[in-house]
Coordinates of C-alpha atoms in Angstrom, one line a residue:
X1 CA -33.7 154.0 -192.1
X2 CA -35.5 150.9 -191.1
X3 CA -35.9 148.0 -193.4
X4 CA -39.2 147.7 -195.2
X5 CA -39.0 144.0 -194.7
X6 CA -38.0 143.4 -191.1
X7 CA -38.8 139.7 -191.2
X8 CA -36.6 139.1 -194.2
X9 CA -33.9 141.2 -192.6
X10 CA -34.0 139.2 -189.4
X11 CA -33.9 135.9 -191.4
X12 CA -30.9 137.1 -193.2
X13 CA -29.1 138.0 -190.0
X14 CA -29.9 134.6 -188.6
X15 CA -28.7 132.8 -191.7
X16 CA -25.5 134.9 -191.6
X17 CA -24.6 133.5 -188.2
X18 CA -26.0 130.0 -188.6
X19 CA -24.3 129.1 -191.9
X20 CA -20.7 129.6 -190.5
X21 CA -21.7 127.5 -187.5
X22 CA -22.8 124.7 -189.8
X23 CA -19.6 124.8 -191.8
X24 CA -17.5 124.8 -188.6
X25 CA -19.5 121.9 -187.2
X26 CA -18.9 119.9 -190.4
X27 CA -15.2 120.7 -190.2
X28 CA -14.9 119.9 -186.5
X29 CA -16.8 116.6 -187.0
X30 CA -14.5 115.6 -189.8
X31 CA -11.3 116.7 -188.0
X32 CA -12.0 114.4 -185.0
X33 CA -12.1 111.3 -187.2
X34 CA -9.0 112.1 -189.3
X35 CA -5.7 110.3 -188.9
X36 CA -3.3 113.2 -189.7
X37 CA -0.4 110.8 -190.1
X38 CA -2.2 109.1 -193.0
X39 CA -2.8 112.5 -194.5
X40 CA 0.9 113.1 -194.5
X41 CA 1.5 109.7 -196.1
X42 CA -1.0 110.5 -198.8
X43 CA 0.7 113.8 -199.5
X44 CA 4.1 112.2 -200.0
X45 CA 2.5 109.5 -202.1
X46 CA 1.8 111.7 -205.1
X47 CA 3.7 110.8 -208.2
X48 CA 5.8 113.3 -210.2
X49 CA 3.5 113.1 -213.3
X50 CA 0.4 113.9 -211.1
X51 CA 2.0 116.9 -209.6
X52 CA 3.3 118.0 -213.0
X53 CA -0.2 117.9 -214.5
X54 CA -1.6 119.8 -211.5
X55 CA 1.2 122.3 -211.8
X56 CA 0.5 122.8 -215.5
X57 CA -3.2 123.3 -214.8
X58 CA -2.3 125.9 -212.2
X59 CA -0.2 127.8 -214.6
X60 CA -2.9 127.6 -217.2
X61 CA -5.5 128.9 -214.8
X62 CA -3.3 131.9 -213.9
X63 CA -2.8 132.6 -217.6
X64 CA -6.5 132.5 -218.2
X65 CA -7.1 134.9 -215.3
X66 CA -4.6 137.3 -216.8
X67 CA -7.0 137.4 -219.8
X68 CA -9.5 139.1 -217.5
X69 CA -7.3 142.2 -217.3
X70 CA -6.4 142.0 -221.0
X71 CA -10.0 142.1 -221.9
X72 CA -10.5 144.9 -219.4
X73 CA -7.7 146.8 -221.3
X74 CA -10.0 146.9 -224.3
X75 CA -13.0 147.9 -222.1
X76 CA -11.1 150.7 -220.2
X77 CA -9.2 151.9 -223.4
X78 CA -5.8 152.1 -221.9
X79 CA -2.5 151.2 -223.6
X80 CA -0.3 149.4 -221.1
X81 CA 1.8 146.6 -222.6
X82 CA 0.4 143.0 -222.5
X83 CA 3.3 141.8 -220.3
X84 CA 2.7 144.6 -217.7
X85 CA -1.0 143.9 -217.6
X86 CA -0.5 140.2 -217.2
X87 CA 2.0 140.7 -214.4
X88 CA -0.3 143.0 -212.5
X89 CA -3.2 140.6 -212.9
X90 CA -1.3 137.6 -211.8
X91 CA 0.1 139.4 -208.7
X92 CA -3.4 140.7 -207.8
X93 CA -5.0 137.3 -208.3
X94 CA -2.5 135.5 -206.0
X95 CA -2.9 138.2 -203.3
X96 CA -6.7 138.2 -203.6
X97 CA -6.8 134.4 -203.1
X98 CA -4.7 134.5 -200.0
X99 CA -5.6 137.8 -198.3
X100 CA -9.0 138.6 -199.7
X101 CA -10.5 140.3 -202.8
X102 CA -10.9 143.7 -201.3
X103 CA -7.3 144.2 -200.3
X104 CA -5.5 141.8 -202.6
X105 CA -7.6 142.0 -205.7
X106 CA -8.7 145.7 -205.5
X107 CA -6.3 147.5 -203.3
X108 CA -3.1 146.2 -204.9
X109 CA -4.6 146.5 -208.4
X110 CA -5.1 150.2 -207.7
X111 CA -1.6 150.5 -206.4
X112 CA 0.1 148.7 -209.3
X113 CA -1.9 150.3 -212.1
X114 CA -1.5 153.8 -210.6
X115 CA 2.3 153.1 -210.5
X116 CA 2.1 152.2 -214.1
X117 CA 0.5 155.6 -214.9
X118 CA -3.2 154.9 -215.1
X119 CA -5.8 157.2 -213.6
X120 CA -8.5 156.4 -211.2
X121 CA -11.3 156.2 -213.8
X122 CA -9.4 153.6 -215.9
X123 CA -8.4 151.6 -212.9
X124 CA -12.0 151.6 -211.6
X125 CA -13.2 150.2 -214.9
X126 CA -10.6 147.5 -214.8
X127 CA -11.5 146.4 -211.3
X128 CA -15.2 146.3 -212.0
X129 CA -14.8 144.5 -215.3
X130 CA -12.5 141.8 -213.9
X131 CA -14.7 141.2 -210.8
X132 CA -17.8 141.0 -212.9
X133 CA -16.1 138.7 -215.4
X134 CA -15.3 136.3 -212.6
X135 CA -18.8 135.9 -211.5
X136 CA -20.4 136.1 -214.9
X137 CA -18.4 133.0 -215.9
X138 CA -19.5 131.4 -212.6
X139 CA -23.2 132.0 -213.5
X140 CA -22.9 130.3 -216.9
X141 CA -20.8 127.4 -215.7
X142 CA -22.8 126.7 -212.6
X143 CA -26.0 127.2 -214.5
X144 CA -25.2 124.6 -217.1
X145 CA -23.8 122.2 -214.5
X146 CA -26.8 122.4 -212.1
X147 CA -29.5 122.7 -214.8
X148 CA -28.2 119.6 -216.6
X149 CA -28.5 117.5 -213.5
X150 CA -24.9 116.1 -213.9
X151 CA -23.9 116.9 -210.3
X152 CA -24.4 114.0 -208.0
X153 CA -25.2 115.4 -204.5
X154 CA -24.1 113.4 -201.4
X155 CA -26.8 111.0 -200.1
X156 CA -27.8 113.3 -197.2
X157 CA -28.6 116.1 -199.7
X158 CA -30.1 113.9 -202.4
X159 CA -33.5 115.6 -202.0
X160 CA -31.9 118.9 -203.1
X161 CA -31.1 117.7 -206.6
X162 CA -34.3 119.1 -208.0
X163 CA -33.7 122.4 -206.4
X164 CA -30.2 122.5 -208.0
X165 CA -31.7 122.2 -211.4
X166 CA -34.1 125.1 -210.8
X167 CA -31.1 127.2 -209.5
X168 CA -29.1 126.4 -212.6
X169 CA -32.0 127.4 -214.8
X170 CA -32.2 130.7 -212.9
X171 CA -28.5 131.3 -213.3
X172 CA -28.7 130.7 -217.1
X173 CA -31.6 133.1 -217.3
X174 CA -29.5 135.8 -215.5
X175 CA -26.7 135.3 -217.9
X176 CA -29.1 135.8 -220.8
X177 CA -30.4 139.0 -219.2
X178 CA -26.9 140.3 -219.0
X179 CA -26.3 139.6 -222.7
X180 CA -29.6 141.2 -223.6
X181 CA -28.7 144.3 -221.6
X182 CA -25.3 144.5 -223.3
X183 CA -27.0 144.4 -226.6
X184 CA -29.7 147.0 -225.8
X185 CA -27.8 149.3 -223.5
X186 CA -24.2 149.2 -224.8
X187 CA -22.9 152.7 -224.9
X188 CA -25.2 154.1 -222.3
X189 CA -23.3 155.6 -219.3
X190 CA -24.3 154.5 -215.8
X191 CA -23.4 156.6 -212.7
X192 CA -22.6 154.6 -209.6
X193 CA -21.3 156.5 -206.5
X194 CA -19.4 159.1 -208.5
X195 CA -18.0 156.5 -211.0
X196 CA -19.1 156.2 -214.6
X197 CA -19.5 152.8 -216.2
X198 CA -21.0 151.3 -219.3
X199 CA -21.9 147.8 -220.3
X200 CA -19.5 146.1 -222.7
X201 CA -20.4 145.0 -226.2
X202 CA -21.9 141.6 -226.7
X203 CA -18.6 140.1 -228.2
X204 CA -16.7 141.4 -225.1
X205 CA -19.4 140.0 -222.8
X206 CA -19.0 136.6 -224.5
X207 CA -15.3 136.9 -223.8
X208 CA -16.1 137.5 -220.2
X209 CA -18.2 134.4 -220.0
X210 CA -15.7 132.2 -221.8
X211 CA -12.6 133.3 -219.8
X212 CA -14.2 132.9 -216.4
X213 CA -16.0 129.6 -217.2
X214 CA -12.6 128.2 -218.4
X215 CA -10.8 129.5 -215.3
X216 CA -13.4 128.0 -212.8
X217 CA -13.1 124.7 -214.8
X218 CA -9.3 124.6 -214.6
X219 CA -9.4 125.2 -210.8
X220 CA -11.7 122.3 -210.3
X221 CA -9.6 120.2 -212.7
X222 CA -6.5 120.6 -210.4
X223 CA -8.4 119.2 -207.4
X224 CA -9.9 116.4 -209.6
X225 CA -6.4 115.4 -210.7
X226 CA -5.2 115.3 -207.1
X227 CA -8.2 113.3 -205.8
X228 CA -8.5 109.4 -206.1
X229 CA -10.2 107.9 -209.1
X230 CA -13.5 107.6 -207.2
X231 CA -14.1 111.3 -207.7
X232 CA -16.0 112.4 -210.8
X233 CA -15.2 115.7 -212.4
X234 CA -18.8 117.2 -212.4
X235 CA -19.2 116.7 -208.7
X236 CA -15.7 118.1 -208.0
X237 CA -16.7 121.2 -210.1
X238 CA -20.0 121.6 -208.3
X239 CA -18.3 121.4 -204.9
X240 CA -15.7 123.9 -206.0
X241 CA -18.4 126.4 -207.2
X242 CA -20.4 126.0 -204.0
X243 CA -17.2 126.6 -202.0
X244 CA -16.6 129.9 -203.9
X245 CA -20.0 131.3 -202.9
X246 CA -19.8 130.1 -199.3
X247 CA -16.3 131.6 -198.9
X248 CA -17.5 134.9 -200.3
X249 CA -20.5 135.0 -198.0
X250 CA -18.3 134.2 -195.0
X251 CA -15.4 136.5 -196.2
X252 CA -12.9 133.7 -195.7
X253 CA -9.8 134.3 -197.8
X254 CA -9.0 131.1 -199.8
X255 CA -12.0 129.4 -198.4
X256 CA -9.8 128.2 -195.5
X257 CA -11.8 125.5 -193.7
X258 CA -14.8 126.0 -195.9
X259 CA -13.2 124.2 -198.9
X260 CA -12.3 121.2 -196.7
X261 CA -15.7 121.0 -195.0
X262 CA -17.6 121.1 -198.2
X263 CA -15.4 118.5 -200.0
X264 CA -15.5 116.1 -197.1
X265 CA -19.3 116.4 -196.8
X266 CA -19.5 115.8 -200.6
X267 CA -17.2 112.9 -201.0
X268 CA -17.0 111.2 -197.6
X269 CA -19.3 108.4 -198.7
X270 CA -16.9 107.6 -201.6
X271 CA -13.4 108.7 -200.5
X272 CA -11.5 108.5 -197.2
X273 CA -11.3 111.9 -195.5
X274 CA -7.5 111.6 -195.3
X275 CA -7.2 111.4 -199.1
X276 CA -9.6 114.3 -199.5
X277 CA -7.5 116.5 -197.1
X278 CA -4.3 115.4 -198.8
X279 CA -5.6 116.5 -202.2
X280 CA -6.8 119.8 -200.9
X281 CA -3.5 120.5 -199.0
X282 CA -1.6 119.8 -202.2
X283 CA -4.0 122.0 -204.1
X284 CA -3.5 124.9 -201.7
X285 CA 0.3 124.5 -202.0
X286 CA 0.2 124.6 -205.8
X287 CA -2.6 127.2 -206.3
X288 CA -2.2 129.5 -203.3
X289 CA 1.1 129.3 -201.5
X290 CA 3.6 128.9 -204.4
X291 CA 2.0 131.7 -206.5
X292 CA 1.8 133.9 -203.4
X293 CA 5.6 133.6 -202.9
X294 CA 6.2 134.4 -206.6
X295 CA 3.7 137.3 -206.4
X296 CA 5.4 138.8 -203.4
X297 CA 8.8 138.8 -205.1
X298 CA 7.3 140.2 -208.3
X299 CA 5.5 142.9 -206.4
X300 CA 8.7 143.9 -204.6
X301 CA 10.5 144.2 -207.9
X302 CA 7.7 146.4 -209.3
X303 CA 7.8 148.6 -206.2
X304 CA 11.6 149.0 -206.2
X305 CA 12.4 149.0 -209.9
X306 CA 9.4 150.1 -211.9
X307 CA 9.0 153.8 -212.4
X308 CA 5.5 155.0 -213.2
X309 CA 5.0 154.4 -216.9
X310 CA 3.1 156.9 -219.0
X311 CA -0.2 155.6 -220.3
X312 CA -3.1 157.2 -221.9
X313 CA -6.4 156.4 -220.1
X314 CA -9.9 157.5 -221.0

């Protein structure tokens, strides 16, 4: 069936191709001017306390993310142990960050939860609840950040500051709509492509907002700790949130290249690009690579040792 809005459809297709080209152009422009030897020197120059703080923040972020699936346990009404749920969530998170949400976050969750004895209905509810939690917290945090005007855009994008405030207000409005829907429609069953879902209670929705907002904040805090003192936390947080959306639109696992391009464009007027790249490389090692190695080992142990556990799912 043809689109009812062919002009909008055409504009979307153009934007879909133009946006990646802009990101690649920014990255290529920055890469030509970078002294990679200096990047290596900056990486080796991190002090042990700085790396320790960044490592602790990484562990805290993963623990908070495990809370998504613990809250989903209440939503889906299953009875797997807390330890098993947290292990599955941590493995799925590390895999999702590195190989993509569809395969890592969804595919492996289905595999591990089914091995633990849960049925398709319960697992579907867990996946939907965890994914929605992530972006609901994003809406609240980005909404407050942008609407408050605390994000300082780079000079070339200074004119967009007012637009950011309107965008933030719209995000907060969407968050309130979700809470209102949870209040009015909680208990009603919705049918989506053969699956049955219901909105959580208002207290559980508030847990969703709180967990995800905290997790996004911790992720930005890791980068902030690794960057030089010229970086301010609100701008780091804003760049991190923008990277998340851009990476999702481009389907780039881990925002590879996107993260670097956005942070260089944001901070190049304040911080040398070599220091920015060193911070982001250290961040990737701590938040992506190290957890991926641990997740791979843990997943193999689950596959080889864990027999399907009996669990009651509704």
